[in-house]
Coordinates of C-alpha atoms in Angstrom, one line a residue:
Chain Y
D6 CA 2.4 -20.2 -46.9
A7 CA 4.3 -22.8 -48.6
G8 CA 1.4 -25.6 -47.3
V9 CA 2.8 -28.6 -45.1
I10 CA 5.6 -29.9 -45.9
Q11 CA 7.1 -34.0 -45.9
S12 CA 10.6 -35.3 -46.5
P13 CA 11.1 -37.1 -48.0
R14 CA 8.7 -37.5 -51.3
H15 CA 9.7 -41.2 -51.5
E16 CA 11.9 -43.5 -49.6
V17 CA 13.1 -47.0 -50.3
T18 CA 14.8 -48.8 -47.9
E19 CA 15.6 -52.7 -46.6
M20 CA 13.7 -54.8 -44.1
G21 CA 15.5 -54.2 -40.8
Q22 CA 17.0 -50.2 -41.1
E23 CA 15.5 -47.2 -39.0
V24 CA 13.2 -44.9 -41.4
T25 CA 12.4 -41.2 -40.7
L26 CA 9.8 -38.9 -41.9
R27 CA 9.9 -35.6 -41.4
C28 CA 6.6 -33.1 -41.6
K29 CA 6.7 -29.2 -41.0
P30 CA 3.1 -28.0 -40.1
I31 CA 1.5 -24.9 -41.8
S32 CA 3.0 -21.5 -39.7
G33 CA 0.3 -20.7 -36.5
H34 CA -0.8 -24.2 -37.0
N35 CA -1.4 -26.1 -33.4
S36 CA -2.5 -29.5 -34.1
L37 CA -0.5 -32.3 -36.1
F38 CA -2.1 -35.8 -37.7
W39 CA 0.4 -38.3 -39.0
Y40 CA -1.8 -40.5 -41.2
R41 CA -0.6 -43.9 -43.4
Q42 CA -2.5 -44.1 -46.7
T43 CA -2.3 -48.3 -48.1
M44 CA -5.3 -49.8 -50.6
M45 CA -6.0 -52.3 -48.1
R46 CA -7.4 -50.7 -45.2
G47 CA -8.1 -46.4 -46.9
L48 CA -6.6 -43.9 -44.7
E49 CA -5.3 -44.5 -40.7
L50 CA -4.8 -41.9 -38.1
L51 CA -1.7 -43.1 -36.8
I52 CA -1.0 -39.9 -33.7
Y53 CA -2.5 -37.2 -33.1
F54 CA -0.6 -34.1 -31.6
N55 CA -1.8 -30.5 -29.9
N56 CA 0.7 -27.8 -29.2
N57 CA 3.4 -30.2 -29.4
V58 CA 1.8 -33.0 -27.1
P59 CA 0.4 -36.0 -28.0
I60 CA -2.9 -36.3 -27.6
D61 CA -4.2 -39.7 -29.1
D62 CA -1.3 -42.7 -30.4
S63 CA -3.9 -45.3 -30.0
G64 CA -3.7 -45.9 -34.1
M65 CA 0.5 -46.3 -33.5
P66 CA 0.6 -50.2 -35.3
E67 CA 3.2 -51.6 -31.9
D68 CA 6.0 -50.1 -30.5
R69 CA 7.8 -50.0 -33.7
F70 CA 6.6 -46.8 -34.3
S71 CA 7.8 -43.7 -32.3
A72 CA 6.7 -40.0 -33.3
K73 CA 8.3 -36.9 -32.0
M74 CA 7.0 -33.1 -31.8
P75 CA 10.0 -31.1 -30.1
N76 CA 8.2 -27.5 -31.6
A77 CA 5.4 -26.5 -33.2
S78 CA 7.0 -26.0 -36.9
F79 CA 8.5 -29.4 -36.6
S80 CA 7.5 -33.8 -36.7
T81 CA 9.2 -37.0 -36.7
L82 CA 7.8 -40.4 -37.4
K83 CA 10.4 -43.5 -37.0
I84 CA 10.1 -46.9 -37.8
Q85 CA 13.2 -49.1 -36.5
P86 CA 12.8 -51.5 -37.6
S87 CA 11.3 -50.9 -40.7
E88 CA 9.4 -54.2 -42.2
P89 CA 8.0 -54.9 -46.2
R90 CA 4.1 -54.3 -44.6
D91 CA 5.2 -51.1 -43.6
S92 CA 4.8 -49.9 -46.9
A93 CA 2.5 -47.0 -47.3
V94 CA 2.1 -43.6 -48.1
Y95 CA 2.4 -41.5 -45.3
F96 CA 0.7 -38.2 -45.0
C97 CA 1.4 -35.1 -42.0
A98 CA -2.0 -32.8 -42.0
S99 CA -2.5 -29.7 -40.1
T100 CA -5.2 -27.6 -38.2
L101 CA -5.2 -24.5 -36.6
G102 CA -6.4 -27.0 -33.4
R103 CA -9.5 -24.9 -32.8
Q104 CA -12.0 -27.1 -31.7
S105 CA -14.5 -25.2 -33.8
S106 CA -16.7 -26.6 -36.6
T107 CA -14.9 -24.7 -39.3
D108 CA -11.8 -26.0 -38.3
T109 CA -10.4 -27.8 -41.5
Q110 CA -7.7 -29.9 -42.4
Y111 CA -4.2 -29.3 -44.8
F112 CA -2.3 -32.2 -46.0
G113 CA 1.0 -32.3 -47.2
P114 CA 2.2 -34.1 -50.7
G115 CA 2.6 -37.2 -48.9
T116 CA 5.9 -39.9 -48.1
R117 CA 5.7 -43.3 -50.4
L118 CA 7.4 -46.0 -48.0
T119 CA 8.8 -48.8 -49.8
V120 CA 10.5 -51.9 -47.9
L121 CA 12.1 -54.2 -49.6
Chain E
K28 CA -16.8 -45.6 -32.8
Q29 CA -17.5 -43.7 -35.6
E30 CA -17.4 -45.9 -39.5
V31 CA -17.4 -43.5 -42.7
T32 CA -19.1 -45.4 -46.2
Q33 CA -18.7 -44.6 -49.2
I34 CA -20.5 -45.6 -52.0
P35 CA -19.7 -46.0 -54.8
A36 CA -15.9 -47.2 -54.7
A37 CA -15.7 -46.2 -58.2
L38 CA -17.4 -44.3 -61.1
S39 CA -17.6 -43.6 -64.6
V40 CA -19.0 -41.2 -66.7
P41 CA -18.3 -39.7 -69.7
E42 CA -17.7 -35.9 -69.8
G43 CA -20.7 -33.4 -69.2
E44 CA -22.8 -35.6 -67.1
N45 CA -23.7 -34.9 -63.3
L46 CA -23.5 -37.3 -60.7
V47 CA -23.4 -37.9 -57.3
L48 CA -21.2 -39.1 -54.8
N49 CA -22.5 -40.5 -51.6
C50 CA -20.9 -40.7 -47.9
S51 CA -22.5 -42.4 -45.2
F52 CA -22.1 -42.5 -41.2
T53 CA -23.3 -44.1 -38.3
D54 CA -22.8 -41.7 -35.2
S55 CA -24.7 -38.3 -36.0
A56 CA -22.9 -36.6 -33.0
I57 CA -20.8 -34.5 -36.2
Y58 CA -19.3 -31.1 -35.6
N59 CA -18.5 -31.0 -39.9
L60 CA -18.5 -33.1 -42.6
Q61 CA -15.7 -32.1 -45.0
W62 CA -15.3 -33.7 -48.5
F63 CA -11.8 -33.8 -50.3
R64 CA -10.0 -34.4 -53.0
Q65 CA -7.2 -36.7 -53.8
D66 CA -5.2 -36.8 -56.9
P67 CA -3.2 -39.6 -58.2
G68 CA 0.4 -40.1 -56.2
K69 CA -0.9 -36.8 -54.4
G70 CA -2.3 -35.6 -51.0
L71 CA -5.3 -34.3 -50.5
T72 CA -7.1 -31.6 -51.2
S73 CA -10.4 -29.9 -48.8
L74 CA -13.2 -29.1 -51.3
L75 CA -16.1 -28.4 -49.5
L76 CA -17.0 -28.2 -45.1
I77 CA -20.4 -28.3 -43.7
Q78 CA -20.9 -27.6 -40.4
S79 CA -23.0 -29.6 -38.5
S80 CA -25.6 -27.0 -38.3
Q81 CA -25.8 -26.7 -42.4
R82 CA -27.3 -28.1 -44.8
E83 CA -25.6 -27.2 -47.8
Q84 CA -21.9 -25.9 -49.3
T85 CA -21.5 -24.7 -52.6
S86 CA -18.2 -23.9 -54.5
G87 CA -18.2 -23.5 -58.2
R88 CA -19.8 -26.6 -59.4
L89 CA -20.0 -28.7 -56.5
N90 CA -22.6 -28.8 -54.2
A91 CA -22.2 -30.9 -50.9
S92 CA -25.4 -31.7 -48.9
L93 CA -25.6 -32.8 -45.4
D94 CA -28.8 -34.4 -44.0
K95 CA -27.1 -35.5 -39.9
S96 CA -30.3 -37.6 -39.4
S97 CA -29.7 -40.0 -41.4
G98 CA -26.0 -39.6 -41.2
R99 CA -25.9 -39.2 -45.1
S100 CA -23.8 -36.9 -47.0
T101 CA -24.0 -36.2 -50.6
L102 CA -21.2 -34.6 -53.1
Y103 CA -22.8 -33.5 -55.8
I104 CA -20.9 -32.6 -58.7
A105 CA -22.7 -30.6 -62.9
A106 CA -21.3 -30.6 -66.4
S107 CA -18.0 -33.0 -65.3
Q108 CA -14.9 -32.3 -66.7
P109 CA -12.1 -34.5 -67.5
G110 CA -10.1 -32.4 -64.9
D111 CA -12.4 -34.4 -62.2
S112 CA -10.8 -37.5 -62.6
A113 CA -9.4 -37.7 -59.1
T114 CA -10.6 -40.1 -55.8
Y115 CA -13.5 -38.1 -53.3
L116 CA -13.0 -38.7 -49.6
C117 CA -15.0 -38.1 -46.8
A118 CA -14.6 -37.5 -43.8
V119 CA -16.8 -36.6 -40.3
K120 CA -15.6 -35.3 -37.5
G121 CA -17.1 -36.0 -34.2
G122 CA -16.7 -35.3 -30.4
S123 CA -13.3 -36.2 -30.2
Y124 CA -11.8 -33.3 -32.7
I125 CA -10.4 -36.3 -35.0
P126 CA -12.0 -36.8 -38.4
T127 CA -12.8 -40.3 -39.3
F128 CA -12.5 -41.1 -43.8
G129 CA -13.9 -43.3 -45.8
R130 CA -12.8 -45.2 -48.3
G131 CA -13.2 -42.8 -51.0
T132 CA -14.7 -42.7 -54.5
S133 CA -12.7 -43.0 -57.4
L134 CA -14.5 -40.8 -60.6
I135 CA -12.8 -41.2 -64.0
V136 CA -14.7 -39.2 -66.5
H137 CA -14.0 -39.8 -69.9
P138 CA -13.6 -37.3 -73.0

Protein backbone atom coordinates (compact mmCIF):
# COMPACT_ATOMS: atom_id res chain seq x y z
CA ASP A 1 0.00 0.00 0.00
CA ALA A 2 1.20 3.53 -0.74
CA GLY A 3 0.29 4.80 2.69
CA VAL A 4 -1.76 7.90 3.38
CA ILE A 5 -1.59 10.27 0.41
CA GLN A 6 -1.99 14.01 0.70
CA SER A 7 -2.08 16.70 -1.93
CA PRO A 8 -0.81 19.22 -2.58
CA ARG A 9 2.44 18.93 -0.61
CA HIS A 10 2.91 22.68 -0.62
CA GLU A 11 0.37 25.46 -1.11
CA VAL A 12 1.03 29.18 -1.19
CA THR A 13 -1.98 31.42 -1.49
CA GLU A 14 -3.09 34.94 -0.76
CA MET A 15 -5.34 35.98 2.08
CA GLY A 16 -8.99 35.62 1.20
CA GLN A 17 -8.54 32.79 -1.28
CA GLU A 18 -10.15 29.38 -0.92
CA VAL A 19 -7.82 26.48 -0.13
CA THR A 20 -8.66 22.79 -0.51
CA LEU A 21 -6.47 20.08 0.94
CA ARG A 22 -6.95 16.46 -0.08
CA CYS A 23 -6.35 13.12 1.59
CA LYS A 24 -6.57 9.50 0.53
CA PRO A 25 -6.44 7.14 3.53
CA ILE A 26 -4.96 3.67 3.50
CA SER A 27 -7.31 1.22 1.83
CA GLY A 28 -9.40 -0.63 4.41
CA HIS A 29 -8.98 2.02 7.10
CA ASN A 30 -12.27 3.23 8.52
CA SER A 31 -11.15 6.23 10.58
CA LEU A 32 -9.61 9.44 9.29
CA PHE A 33 -8.16 12.37 11.21
CA TRP A 34 -7.17 15.89 10.14
CA TYR A 35 -4.49 17.62 12.23
CA ARG A 36 -2.79 21.00 12.12
CA GLN A 37 0.77 21.49 13.34
CA THR A 38 2.40 24.80 14.25
CA MET A 39 5.41 25.74 16.34
CA MET A 40 3.20 27.66 18.74
CA ARG A 41 0.49 25.07 19.36
CA GLY A 42 2.01 21.75 18.36
CA LEU A 43 -0.20 19.08 16.80
CA GLU A 44 -3.92 19.85 17.07
CA LEU A 45 -6.78 17.57 16.07
CA LEU A 46 -9.22 19.39 13.78
CA ILE A 47 -11.76 16.68 12.93
CA TYR A 48 -12.20 12.91 13.12
CA PHE A 49 -14.31 10.73 10.78
CA ASN A 50 -15.39 7.15 11.37
CA ASN A 51 -16.96 5.26 8.45
CA ASN A 52 -17.15 8.55 6.53
CA VAL A 53 -19.19 10.23 9.27
CA PRO A 54 -17.77 13.19 11.24
CA ILE A 55 -17.57 12.10 14.87
CA ASP A 56 -15.73 14.97 16.54
CA ASP A 57 -15.24 18.37 14.92
CA SER A 58 -14.68 20.32 18.12
CA GLY A 59 -11.16 21.18 17.00
CA MET A 60 -12.25 22.99 13.86
CA PRO A 61 -11.21 26.56 14.64
CA GLU A 62 -14.11 28.44 13.07
CA ASP A 63 -16.71 28.42 10.31
CA ARG A 64 -14.08 29.18 7.69
CA PHE A 65 -12.96 25.56 8.03
CA SER A 66 -14.99 22.66 6.66
CA ALA A 67 -14.21 19.00 6.02
CA LYS A 68 -15.94 16.31 4.03
CA MET A 69 -15.50 12.61 3.45
CA PRO A 70 -17.76 11.64 0.53
CA ASN A 71 -16.45 8.07 0.43
CA ALA A 72 -14.04 5.74 2.21
CA SER A 73 -11.11 6.68 0.00
CA PHE A 74 -11.22 10.46 -0.08
CA SER A 75 -11.47 13.45 2.24
CA THR A 76 -11.08 17.20 1.84
CA LEU A 77 -10.34 20.03 4.23
CA LYS A 78 -11.41 23.42 2.94
CA ILE A 79 -10.55 26.88 4.24
CA GLN A 80 -12.63 29.74 2.89
CA PRO A 81 -11.57 32.51 3.15
CA SER A 82 -7.98 31.78 4.15
CA GLU A 83 -6.05 34.04 6.56
CA PRO A 84 -2.31 34.34 7.34
CA ARG A 85 -2.84 32.71 10.75
CA ASP A 86 -3.97 29.54 8.96
CA SER A 87 -0.38 28.99 7.81
CA ALA A 88 0.68 25.61 9.18
CA VAL A 89 1.34 22.03 8.19
CA TYR A 90 -1.87 20.03 7.84
CA PHE A 91 -1.68 16.28 8.35
CA CYS A 92 -4.13 13.57 7.53
CA ALA A 93 -3.96 10.23 9.39
CA SER A 94 -5.94 7.02 9.15
CA THR A 95 -6.49 3.93 11.29
CA LEU A 96 -8.35 0.67 10.96
CA GLY A 97 -10.94 2.23 13.22
CA ARG A 98 -11.20 -0.70 15.55
CA GLN A 99 -11.72 0.61 19.01
CA SER A 100 -8.95 -1.53 20.41
CA SER A 101 -5.78 -0.89 22.30
CA THR A 102 -3.66 -1.94 19.30
CA ASP A 103 -5.11 0.44 16.70
CA THR A 104 -2.25 2.48 15.22
CA GLN A 105 -2.38 5.81 13.40
CA TYR A 106 -0.64 6.17 10.05
CA PHE A 107 0.19 9.71 8.97
CA GLY A 108 0.47 11.26 5.55
CA PRO A 109 3.42 13.50 4.61
CA GLY A 110 1.45 16.68 5.26
CA THR A 111 0.55 19.80 3.30
CA ARG A 112 2.55 22.91 4.13
CA LEU A 113 0.17 25.87 3.74
CA THR A 114 1.40 29.44 3.54
CA VAL A 115 -1.15 32.23 3.40
CA LEU A 116 0.33 35.59 2.45
CA LYS B 1 -9.30 16.59 29.65
CA GLN B 2 -6.14 14.61 29.01
CA GLU B 3 -2.91 16.61 28.99
CA VAL B 4 0.38 15.20 27.73
CA THR B 5 3.73 16.75 28.61
CA GLN B 6 7.12 15.85 27.21
CA ILE B 7 10.40 16.69 28.87
CA PRO B 8 12.89 17.83 27.77
CA ALA B 9 11.68 19.93 24.85
CA ALA B 10 15.09 19.67 23.23
CA LEU B 11 18.14 17.50 23.71
CA SER B 12 21.59 17.48 22.14
CA VAL B 13 23.94 14.56 22.81
CA PRO B 14 27.12 13.09 21.37
CA GLU B 15 26.91 9.93 19.35
CA GLY B 16 26.97 6.73 21.38
CA GLU B 17 25.13 8.00 24.44
CA ASN B 18 22.17 6.19 25.92
CA LEU B 19 19.30 8.58 26.47
CA VAL B 20 15.81 8.78 27.96
CA LEU B 21 12.88 10.82 26.74
CA ASN B 22 9.99 11.41 29.11
CA CYS B 23 6.24 11.64 28.59
CA SER B 24 3.69 12.29 31.33
CA PHE B 25 -0.10 12.32 31.16
CA THR B 26 -2.81 13.46 33.55
CA ASP B 27 -5.55 10.84 33.10
CA SER B 28 -4.44 7.27 33.73
CA ALA B 29 -7.56 5.74 32.08
CA ILE B 30 -5.87 5.04 28.77
CA TYR B 31 -6.11 2.37 26.08
CA ASN B 32 -2.61 2.76 24.79
CA LEU B 33 0.39 5.05 24.49
CA GLN B 34 2.29 5.44 21.28
CA TRP B 35 5.70 6.92 20.48
CA PHE B 36 6.20 8.57 17.09
CA ARG B 37 9.19 9.94 15.25
CA GLN B 38 8.97 13.02 13.01
CA ASP B 39 11.77 13.99 10.66
CA PRO B 40 11.92 17.62 9.44
CA GLY B 41 9.33 18.26 6.75
CA LYS B 42 7.84 14.82 7.09
CA GLY B 43 4.86 13.14 8.71
CA LEU B 44 4.84 11.09 11.89
CA THR B 45 6.03 7.50 11.90
CA SER B 46 4.97 5.10 14.63
CA LEU B 47 7.86 3.62 16.62
CA LEU B 48 6.27 1.71 19.47
CA LEU B 49 2.76 1.17 20.83
CA ILE B 50 2.22 0.05 24.42
CA GLN B 51 -1.18 -1.28 25.35
CA SER B 52 -2.59 -0.27 28.73
CA SER B 53 -2.06 -3.81 30.03
CA GLN B 54 1.61 -3.84 29.07
CA ARG B 55 4.63 -2.43 30.89
CA GLU B 56 7.06 -2.09 28.01
CA GLN B 57 7.78 -2.65 24.33
CA THR B 58 11.08 -3.04 22.54
CA SER B 59 12.19 -2.54 18.97
CA GLY B 60 15.88 -2.73 18.18
CA ARG B 61 17.68 -0.02 20.16
CA LEU B 62 14.39 1.45 21.37
CA ASN B 63 12.60 0.52 24.57
CA ALA B 64 9.43 2.19 25.77
CA SER B 65 7.99 1.70 29.23
CA LEU B 66 4.60 2.58 30.67
CA ASP B 67 3.58 3.24 34.27
CA LYS B 68 -0.15 4.01 34.17
CA SER B 69 -0.49 4.60 37.89
CA SER B 70 2.02 7.42 37.86
CA GLY B 71 1.01 8.67 34.42
CA ARG B 72 4.45 8.26 32.88
CA SER B 73 6.19 6.71 29.92
CA THR B 74 9.83 6.75 28.91
CA LEU B 75 11.49 6.09 25.59
CA TYR B 76 14.99 4.73 25.99
CA ILE B 77 17.36 4.97 23.03
CA ALA B 78 20.52 2.90 23.33
CA ALA B 79 23.81 3.80 21.66
CA SER B 80 22.40 6.87 19.91
CA GLN B 81 23.40 7.61 16.31
CA PRO B 82 23.20 10.78 14.17
CA GLY B 83 20.39 9.10 12.23
CA ASP B 84 18.30 9.19 15.41
CA SER B 85 18.11 12.98 15.14
CA ALA B 86 14.42 13.87 14.89
CA THR B 87 11.48 15.00 16.99
CA TYR B 88 9.90 12.31 19.15
CA LEU B 89 6.24 12.63 20.12
CA CYS B 90 4.14 10.57 22.45
CA ALA B 91 0.40 10.17 22.07
CA VAL B 92 -2.08 8.82 24.59
CA LYS B 93 -5.38 7.28 23.56
CA GLY B 94 -8.17 7.34 26.11
CA GLY B 95 -11.86 6.58 26.23
CA SER B 96 -12.74 8.77 23.26
CA TYR B 97 -10.30 6.75 21.07
CA ILE B 98 -8.86 10.07 19.94
CA PRO B 99 -5.14 10.39 20.68
CA THR B 100 -3.78 13.34 22.64
CA PHE B 101 -0.28 14.33 21.56
CA GLY B 102 2.56 15.90 23.50
CA ARG B 103 4.61 18.76 22.02
CA GLY B 104 7.56 16.47 21.37
CA THR B 105 11.26 16.31 22.22
CA SER B 106 13.63 17.56 19.54
CA LEU B 107 16.73 15.36 19.55
CA ILE B 108 20.06 16.10 17.93
CA VAL B 109 22.78 13.45 18.01
CA HIS B 110 26.07 14.91 16.85
CA PRO B 111 29.02 12.86 15.57
